[in-house]
CSV table of C-alpha atoms in Angstrom, one decimal:
chain,number,residue,atom,x,y,z
A,280,MET,CA,15.8,-19.6,11.2
A,281,ASN,CA,14.3,-22.3,9.0
A,282,ASP,CA,16.1,-24.8,6.7
A,283,SER,CA,16.2,-22.2,3.9
A,284,GLY,CA,17.8,-19.5,6.1
A,285,LEU,CA,14.7,-17.4,6.3
A,286,PHE,CA,13.8,-15.9,9.7
A,287,GLU,CA,10.6,-17.1,11.4
A,288,GLY,CA,10.1,-14.7,14.2
A,289,GLY,CA,7.9,-11.8,15.2
A,290,ASP,CA,7.0,-8.8,13.0
A,291,GLY,CA,9.3,-6.4,14.9
A,292,THR,CA,12.4,-8.6,14.7
A,293,ARG,CA,11.6,-9.4,11.1
A,294,ALA,CA,11.3,-5.7,10.2
A,295,VAL,CA,14.6,-4.8,11.8
A,296,ARG,CA,16.5,-7.7,10.2
A,297,ALA,CA,14.7,-8.0,6.8
A,298,GLY,CA,16.9,-7.9,3.7
A,299,LEU,CA,20.2,-7.4,5.5
A,300,PRO,CA,23.2,-9.1,3.9
A,301,GLU,CA,25.5,-11.4,5.8
A,302,PRO,CA,27.7,-9.4,8.1
A,303,VAL,CA,31.2,-8.6,6.9
A,304,LYS,CA,33.8,-7.3,9.3
A,305,TYR,CA,34.2,-3.5,9.2
A,306,GLU,CA,31.3,-3.1,6.8
A,307,PRO,CA,28.0,-1.4,7.7
A,308,THR,CA,25.1,-3.6,8.7
A,309,LEU,CA,23.0,-1.9,5.9
A,310,PRO,CA,25.3,-1.1,3.0
A,311,GLY,CA,25.0,2.4,1.5
A,312,PRO,CA,23.2,3.1,-1.7
A,313,VAL,CA,25.0,2.0,-4.9
A,314,PHE,CA,25.0,4.7,-7.5
A,315,ALA,CA,25.8,3.0,-10.8
A,316,ALA,CA,24.5,3.1,-14.3
A,317,HIS,CA,26.8,0.3,-15.3
A,318,PHE,CA,29.1,-2.2,-13.7
A,319,HIS,CA,32.5,-3.8,-14.6
A,320,LEU,CA,31.5,-6.5,-17.1
A,321,PRO,CA,34.4,-8.3,-18.7
A,322,GLY,CA,33.6,-11.4,-20.9
A,323,GLU,CA,30.1,-12.9,-20.9
A,324,PRO,CA,27.4,-11.0,-19.0
A,325,THR,CA,26.7,-13.8,-16.5
A,326,GLY,CA,26.7,-11.9,-13.2
A,327,PRO,CA,23.8,-10.4,-11.3
A,328,TYR,CA,24.5,-6.8,-12.1
A,329,THR,CA,25.1,-5.6,-15.6
A,330,TYR,CA,23.2,-2.4,-16.2
A,331,GLY,CA,21.5,0.1,-13.9
A,332,ARG,CA,18.0,-0.3,-15.4
A,333,ASP,CA,17.9,-4.0,-14.8
A,334,GLU,CA,19.3,-4.6,-11.4
A,335,ASN,CA,21.0,-2.7,-8.5
A,336,PRO,CA,22.4,-4.1,-5.2
A,337,THR,CA,20.4,-1.6,-3.2
A,338,TRP,CA,17.2,-2.8,-4.8
A,339,THR,CA,18.2,-6.4,-4.1
A,340,HIS,CA,18.4,-5.8,-0.4
A,341,LEU,CA,15.1,-3.8,-0.4
A,342,GLU,CA,13.3,-6.4,-2.5
A,343,ALA,CA,14.5,-9.2,-0.1
A,344,ALA,CA,13.2,-7.2,2.9
A,345,ILE,CA,9.8,-6.6,1.4
A,346,GLY,CA,9.5,-10.2,0.3
A,347,GLU,CA,10.3,-11.4,3.9
A,348,LEU,CA,7.4,-9.2,5.2
A,349,GLU,CA,4.9,-10.1,2.5
A,350,ALA,CA,5.5,-13.8,2.5
A,351,PRO,CA,7.6,-14.8,5.6
A,352,GLY,CA,9.2,-18.2,5.4
A,353,GLU,CA,8.1,-18.8,1.8
A,354,ASP,CA,10.5,-19.9,-0.8
A,355,GLY,CA,10.0,-19.0,-4.5
A,356,VAL,CA,8.6,-15.5,-3.9
A,357,GLU,CA,9.9,-12.5,-5.8
A,358,THR,CA,9.6,-8.8,-5.2
A,359,LEU,CA,10.3,-6.1,-7.7
A,360,VAL,CA,10.5,-2.4,-6.7
A,361,PHE,CA,9.4,0.5,-8.8
A,362,ALA,CA,9.6,4.3,-9.0
A,363,SER,CA,6.1,4.7,-7.5
A,364,GLY,CA,3.0,2.9,-6.5
A,365,MET,CA,1.4,3.7,-9.9
A,366,ALA,CA,4.4,2.3,-11.7
A,367,ALA,CA,3.9,-0.9,-9.8
A,368,ILE,CA,0.2,-1.0,-10.5
A,369,SER,CA,0.7,-0.3,-14.2
A,370,SER,CA,3.3,-3.0,-14.4
A,371,VAL,CA,0.9,-5.7,-13.4
A,372,LEU,CA,-2.1,-4.5,-15.5
A,373,PHE,CA,-0.1,-3.8,-18.7
A,374,SER,CA,2.1,-6.9,-18.4
A,375,GLN,CA,-0.8,-9.3,-17.9
A,376,LEU,CA,-3.5,-8.0,-20.2
A,377,ARG,CA,-3.8,-7.9,-24.0
A,378,ALA,CA,-6.4,-6.5,-26.4
A,379,GLY,CA,-9.5,-8.5,-26.1
A,380,ASP,CA,-9.0,-9.4,-22.4
A,381,ALA,CA,-11.3,-8.3,-19.6
A,382,VAL,CA,-10.3,-7.0,-16.2
A,383,VAL,CA,-12.3,-6.2,-13.1
A,384,LEU,CA,-11.3,-3.0,-11.2
A,385,PRO,CA,-12.9,-1.6,-8.0
A,386,SER,CA,-15.3,1.2,-8.7
A,387,ASP,CA,-14.4,2.8,-5.3
A,388,GLY,CA,-10.6,2.4,-5.5
A,389,TYR,CA,-7.8,4.8,-5.7
A,390,GLN,CA,-8.7,8.0,-7.6
A,391,VAL,CA,-6.2,7.4,-10.5
A,392,LEU,CA,-7.9,4.1,-11.5
A,393,PRO,CA,-10.3,6.0,-13.8
A,394,LEU,CA,-7.3,7.2,-15.8
A,395,VAL,CA,-6.0,3.7,-15.8
A,396,ARG,CA,-9.3,2.4,-17.1
A,397,ALA,CA,-9.3,4.9,-20.0
A,398,GLN,CA,-5.8,3.8,-21.0
A,399,LEU,CA,-6.7,0.1,-20.8
A,400,GLU,CA,-9.8,0.7,-22.9
A,401,ALA,CA,-7.7,2.6,-25.4
A,402,TYR,CA,-5.7,-0.6,-25.8
A,403,GLY,CA,-8.8,-2.7,-26.5
A,404,ILE,CA,-9.1,-4.2,-23.0
A,405,GLU,CA,-12.6,-4.5,-21.5
A,406,VAL,CA,-12.9,-3.0,-18.1
A,407,ARG,CA,-15.6,-3.9,-15.6
A,408,THR,CA,-16.1,-2.3,-12.2
A,409,ALA,CA,-17.9,-3.1,-9.0
A,410,PRO,CA,-17.7,-1.8,-5.4
A,411,THR,CA,-15.4,-3.4,-2.9
A,412,GLY,CA,-18.0,-3.9,-0.2
A,413,GLY,CA,-20.2,-7.0,-0.2
A,414,ASP,CA,-17.8,-8.8,-2.5
A,415,ALA,CA,-19.7,-7.2,-5.4
A,416,GLN,CA,-16.8,-8.0,-7.8
A,417,LEU,CA,-18.0,-11.6,-7.8
A,418,ASP,CA,-20.9,-10.7,-10.0
A,419,VAL,CA,-18.6,-9.5,-12.9
A,420,LEU,CA,-15.9,-12.1,-12.9
A,421,ASP,CA,-17.0,-14.4,-15.7
A,422,GLY,CA,-14.6,-14.4,-18.7
A,423,THR,CA,-12.0,-12.1,-17.1
A,424,LYS,CA,-8.2,-12.4,-17.2
A,425,LEU,CA,-7.4,-10.4,-14.1
A,426,LEU,CA,-9.2,-9.3,-10.9
A,427,TRP,CA,-7.9,-6.2,-9.1
A,428,ILE,CA,-8.8,-5.9,-5.4
A,429,GLU,CA,-8.2,-2.9,-3.2
A,430,SER,CA,-9.0,-3.9,0.4
A,431,PRO,CA,-9.4,-1.8,2.5
A,432,SER,CA,-10.5,0.6,-0.2
A,433,ASN,CA,-9.1,4.1,-0.5
A,434,PRO,CA,-10.7,6.3,0.7
A,435,GLY,CA,-14.0,4.6,1.8
A,436,LEU,CA,-12.3,1.8,3.8
A,437,ASP,CA,-14.6,-1.0,2.6
A,438,VAL,CA,-13.3,-4.5,2.9
A,439,CYS,CA,-14.0,-7.6,0.8
A,440,ASP,CA,-13.4,-11.3,1.5
A,441,ILE,CA,-10.1,-11.7,-0.4
A,442,ARG,CA,-9.9,-15.5,0.0
A,443,ARG,CA,-13.5,-15.9,-1.3
A,444,LEU,CA,-12.8,-13.6,-4.3
A,445,VAL,CA,-9.5,-15.3,-5.1
A,446,GLU,CA,-11.1,-18.8,-5.1
A,447,ALA,CA,-13.9,-17.6,-7.4
A,448,ALA,CA,-11.4,-15.9,-9.8
A,449,HIS,CA,-9.0,-18.8,-9.9
A,450,THR,CA,-12.0,-21.2,-10.7
A,451,ARG,CA,-12.7,-19.0,-13.7
A,452,GLY,CA,-9.0,-18.9,-14.8
A,453,ALA,CA,-8.3,-15.3,-13.7
A,454,LEU,CA,-5.3,-14.0,-11.9
A,455,VAL,CA,-5.8,-11.8,-8.8
A,456,ALA,CA,-3.8,-8.7,-7.7
A,457,VAL,CA,-4.4,-7.1,-4.3
A,458,ASP,CA,-3.5,-3.5,-3.6
A,459,ASN,CA,-2.0,-3.9,-0.1
A,460,THR,CA,-1.0,-0.2,0.4
A,461,LEU,CA,-3.3,0.7,3.2
A,462,ALA,CA,-3.0,-2.6,5.1
A,463,THR,CA,0.8,-3.0,4.7
A,464,PRO,CA,2.4,-6.5,5.0
A,465,LEU,CA,2.0,-6.2,8.8
A,466,GLY,CA,-1.7,-5.8,8.5
A,467,GLN,CA,-2.5,-8.3,5.7
A,468,ARG,CA,-0.6,-10.8,3.5
A,469,PRO,CA,-2.5,-11.2,0.2
A,470,LEU,CA,-0.3,-14.1,-1.0
A,471,GLU,CA,-1.3,-16.1,2.1
A,472,LEU,CA,-4.9,-15.4,1.2
A,473,GLY,CA,-4.3,-16.9,-2.3
A,474,ALA,CA,-3.6,-13.8,-4.4
A,475,ASP,CA,-1.1,-14.0,-7.3
A,476,PHE,CA,0.2,-10.5,-6.7
A,477,SER,CA,0.5,-8.2,-3.7
A,478,VAL,CA,1.0,-4.6,-5.0
A,479,ALA,CA,1.6,-1.5,-3.0
A,480,SER,CA,2.7,2.1,-2.9
A,481,GLY,CA,5.7,2.1,-0.6
A,482,THR,CA,5.3,5.8,-0.5
A,483,LYS,CA,2.8,5.4,2.3
A,484,GLN,CA,3.1,3.6,5.6
A,485,LEU,CA,5.7,1.1,4.5
A,486,THR,CA,8.3,3.9,4.4
A,487,GLY,CA,6.3,6.2,6.6
A,488,HIS,CA,8.2,9.5,6.5
A,489,GLY,CA,6.7,11.3,3.5
A,490,ASP,CA,10.0,11.6,1.8
A,491,VAL,CA,10.1,8.6,-0.7
A,492,LEU,CA,8.1,7.7,-3.8
A,493,LEU,CA,8.2,3.9,-4.2
A,494,GLY,CA,6.2,1.0,-5.4
A,495,TYR,CA,6.5,-2.8,-5.4
A,496,VAL,CA,5.0,-6.0,-6.7
A,497,THR,CA,5.4,-9.3,-4.8
A,498,GLY,CA,4.4,-12.7,-6.3
A,499,ARG,CA,5.5,-16.3,-6.6
A,500,ALA,CA,8.1,-17.0,-9.2
A,501,GLY,CA,6.7,-17.9,-12.6
A,502,GLU,CA,5.6,-16.4,-15.9
A,503,PRO,CA,3.4,-13.7,-14.4
A,504,MET,CA,6.2,-12.2,-12.4
A,505,THR,CA,8.6,-12.7,-15.3
A,506,ALA,CA,6.3,-10.6,-17.4
A,507,VAL,CA,6.2,-7.9,-14.6
A,508,ARG,CA,10.0,-7.9,-14.6
A,509,ARG,CA,10.1,-7.6,-18.4
A,510,TRP,CA,7.6,-4.6,-18.2
A,511,ARG,CA,9.9,-2.8,-15.7
A,512,LYS,CA,12.8,-3.3,-18.0
A,513,ILE,CA,10.9,-2.0,-21.0
A,514,VAL,CA,9.4,1.0,-19.3
A,515,GLY,CA,12.3,1.8,-17.1
A,516,ALA,CA,10.1,2.6,-14.1
A,517,ILE,CA,12.9,2.0,-11.6
A,518,PRO,CA,13.6,3.6,-8.2
A,519,GLY,CA,16.7,5.6,-7.6
A,520,PRO,CA,19.3,3.9,-5.3
A,521,MET,CA,18.9,6.7,-2.7
A,522,GLU,CA,15.1,6.1,-2.5
A,523,ALA,CA,15.6,2.4,-2.3
A,524,TRP,CA,18.1,2.8,0.6
A,525,LEU,CA,15.9,5.2,2.4
A,526,ALA,CA,13.0,2.8,2.1
A,527,HIS,CA,15.0,-0.1,3.5
A,528,ARG,CA,16.2,2.0,6.4
A,529,SER,CA,12.6,3.0,7.1
A,530,ILE,CA,11.3,-0.6,7.2
A,531,ALA,CA,13.3,-1.2,10.3
A,532,THR,CA,10.8,0.9,12.3
A,533,LEU,CA,7.7,-0.3,10.4
A,534,GLN,CA,6.4,-2.5,13.3
A,535,LEU,CA,6.9,0.3,15.8
A,536,ARG,CA,5.1,2.8,13.6
A,537,VAL,CA,2.3,0.5,12.6
A,538,GLU,CA,1.6,-0.5,16.2
A,539,ARG,CA,1.5,3.1,17.4
A,540,GLN,CA,-0.5,4.5,14.4
A,541,ASN,CA,-3.0,1.7,14.4
A,542,ALA,CA,-3.7,1.9,18.1
A,543,THR,CA,-4.1,5.7,17.9
A,544,ALA,CA,-6.4,5.4,14.9
A,545,LEU,CA,-8.8,3.3,17.0
A,546,VAL,CA,-8.6,5.9,19.8
A,547,VAL,CA,-9.3,8.7,17.3
A,548,ALA,CA,-12.2,6.8,15.7
A,549,GLU,CA,-13.8,6.2,19.1
A,550,ALA,CA,-13.5,9.9,19.9
A,551,LEU,CA,-14.9,11.0,16.6
A,552,ARG,CA,-17.9,8.7,16.9
A,553,GLN,CA,-19.1,10.7,19.9
A,554,ARG,CA,-19.4,13.9,17.9
A,555,PRO,CA,-22.8,14.7,16.5
A,556,GLU,CA,-21.5,16.6,13.5
A,557,VAL,CA,-19.5,13.6,12.3
A,558,SER,CA,-21.3,11.1,10.0
A,559,GLY,CA,-20.3,8.2,7.9
A,560,LEU,CA,-17.4,7.4,10.3
A,561,ARG,CA,-15.3,4.4,9.0
A,562,TYR,CA,-12.5,2.5,10.5
A,563,PRO,CA,-12.3,-1.3,10.1
A,564,GLY,CA,-11.0,-1.7,13.7
A,565,LEU,CA,-14.3,-0.4,15.2
A,566,PRO,CA,-16.3,-3.5,16.3
A,567,ASP,CA,-19.5,-2.0,14.7
A,568,ASP,CA,-17.9,-0.9,11.4
A,569,PRO,CA,-19.6,-2.5,8.4
A,570,SER,CA,-16.2,-4.0,7.4
A,571,HIS,CA,-15.1,-5.2,10.8
A,572,LYS,CA,-16.3,-8.8,10.6
A,573,VAL,CA,-14.6,-9.6,7.3
A,574,ALA,CA,-11.5,-7.5,8.2
A,575,ALA,CA,-11.0,-9.3,11.5
A,576,ARG,CA,-10.8,-12.7,9.6
A,577,GLN,CA,-8.1,-11.6,7.2
A,578,MET,CA,-6.3,-8.7,8.7
A,579,ARG,CA,-3.9,-8.7,11.6
A,580,ARG,CA,-4.0,-4.9,12.0
A,581,PHE,CA,-6.6,-2.4,10.6
A,582,GLY,CA,-4.5,0.5,9.3
A,583,CYS,CA,-3.9,4.1,10.2
A,584,VAL,CA,-6.6,5.8,8.1
A,585,VAL,CA,-10.0,7.0,9.5
A,586,SER,CA,-12.6,8.5,7.2
A,587,PHE,CA,-15.7,10.6,8.1
A,588,THR,CA,-17.9,13.3,6.7
A,589,LEU,CA,-18.7,16.8,8.1
A,590,PRO,CA,-21.9,18.6,7.2
A,591,SER,CA,-20.5,20.7,4.4
A,592,ARG,CA,-17.5,21.6,2.3
A,593,ALA,CA,-17.1,24.8,4.2
A,594,ARG,CA,-17.2,23.1,7.6
A,595,ALA,CA,-14.6,20.6,6.5
A,596,ASP,CA,-12.4,23.3,5.2
A,597,ARG,CA,-12.7,25.2,8.5
A,598,PHE,CA,-11.9,22.0,10.4
A,599,LEU,CA,-8.8,21.4,8.4
A,600,GLU,CA,-7.6,24.9,8.8
A,601,ALA,CA,-8.0,24.8,12.5
A,602,LEU,CA,-5.9,21.7,13.0
A,603,ARG,CA,-2.4,22.3,14.6
A,604,LEU,CA,-1.0,18.8,14.8
A,605,VAL,CA,-2.4,17.5,11.5
A,606,ASP,CA,-1.0,18.7,8.2
A,607,ASP,CA,-3.5,19.5,5.4
A,608,ALA,CA,-1.8,17.2,2.8
A,609,THR,CA,-2.6,14.3,0.6
A,610,SER,CA,-1.2,10.7,0.9
A,611,PHE,CA,-1.3,8.8,4.1
A,612,GLY,CA,0.7,6.5,6.4
A,613,GLY,CA,3.4,9.0,7.6
A,614,VAL,CA,4.6,9.6,11.1
A,615,ARG,CA,3.1,13.1,11.0
A,616,SER,CA,-0.7,13.0,10.9
A,617,THR,CA,-2.3,14.4,7.7
A,618,ALA,CA,-5.9,15.0,6.6
A,619,GLU,CA,-7.6,16.4,3.6
A,620,ARG,CA,-11.0,16.9,2.0
A,621,ARG,CA,-10.9,14.3,-0.7
A,622,GLY,CA,-13.5,16.0,-2.8
A,623,ARG,CA,-11.0,18.7,-3.8
A,624,TRP,CA,-9.4,16.2,-6.2
A,625,GLY,CA,-12.6,15.3,-8.0
A,626,GLY,CA,-11.7,11.7,-8.5
A,627,ASP,CA,-13.6,10.1,-5.6
A,628,ALA,CA,-17.3,9.6,-5.3
A,629,VAL,CA,-17.5,11.1,-1.8
A,630,PRO,CA,-19.5,13.9,-0.2
A,631,GLU,CA,-18.1,17.4,-0.3
A,632,GLY,CA,-17.5,17.3,3.5
A,633,PHE,CA,-15.7,13.9,3.4
A,634,VAL,CA,-12.4,13.9,5.2
A,635,ARG,CA,-9.6,11.3,5.0
A,636,LEU,CA,-7.5,11.4,8.1
A,637,SER,CA,-4.1,9.6,8.3
A,638,VAL,CA,-3.1,9.0,11.9
A,639,GLY,CA,0.5,9.6,12.7
A,640,ALA,CA,2.8,8.8,15.6
A,641,GLU,CA,1.9,11.7,17.8
A,642,ASP,CA,0.7,11.1,21.4
A,643,PRO,CA,-2.9,9.9,21.2
A,644,GLU,CA,-4.2,12.3,23.8
A,645,ASP,CA,-2.6,15.3,22.0
A,646,LEU,CA,-4.0,14.2,18.6
A,647,VAL,CA,-7.5,13.7,20.0
A,648,ALA,CA,-7.4,17.0,21.8
A,649,ASP,CA,-6.4,18.8,18.5
A,650,LEU,CA,-9.1,17.1,16.5
A,651,LEU,CA,-11.9,17.9,19.0
A,652,ARG,CA,-10.7,21.5,19.4
A,653,ALA,CA,-10.7,21.9,15.6
A,654,LEU,CA,-14.2,20.5,15.4
A,655,ASP,CA,-15.3,23.0,18.1
A,656,GLU,CA,-13.7,25.9,16.3
A,657,SER,CA,-15.0,24.9,12.9
A,658,ALA,CA,-18.6,25.1,14.2
A,659,ARG,CA,-18.3,28.9,14.8
């Protein structure tokens, strides 16, 4: 423990202990979810809990846990949880930007970003885009209010030099938000790299069981985070107490899951690179991946997602149908491996045979065997 009472240990211990209240005799170590729309409130409303849209004790524990992972040992850091990753993303964009402002978004980011762009432009906000790779967003920063970074990008897995982009943006007076969904706080800490906001979908690997929709924003205390909190209050994009409790419970196993899934992802990527029908293989943990050099400087772990392209849409569909241990499903980061042909959604600029594979917690040899068998069967 440091002087402020924050734990300064390893990732596993921190994940297990994060956000837990002080122990009380005969009480559970992790209190159950608090279901309350209102609280007893005699006299002046000076306490921490007044109305269910503003605060909830279950959120408080979860927000503390995420903050301890995103910025361990730091004082003055706030985390706010939301009903989904898109609620968290929207809260930053729409709380910080006004008509006449300019924002930079990644052109190769999450497939809902084009919808976000249309809404921003409808509000009179200028939207500029550039790819993640090669730090291309540097070229369109002048005169902007906010830079939005997604690194690694989803689904292409490009990586940018976050610290370099942050320094350039701050020199120009712009705030920086980093989508940390794919990396998780155990893979990358955007605030340590200088970002103003770390934003993520907790639906993915943070909670890791495919049963919770959740989002969060972490940032240093100040007007930008106050504006995010105000936006949450206005919009009411809050998580239910059960979802918040499930998320906190799941964080206890985050380090175990991340270590297993990341290690297996590297094994899977190395196996797939041997297959002649596989092209465009991307995984930042591969030493020869185009993103590896930059990723190795700023990431502690490289994620559980591997992407690659098969020769055609039909081949990709046959491959996915032949898999037995991998579910054909969207999203990523769960303990059960999933894969999908991303072109079916129409929002990503990827080839028809492009496959995004999320590596789960299955035994590596079993998963590799299933993938290779499915590739063989799909060739027939």
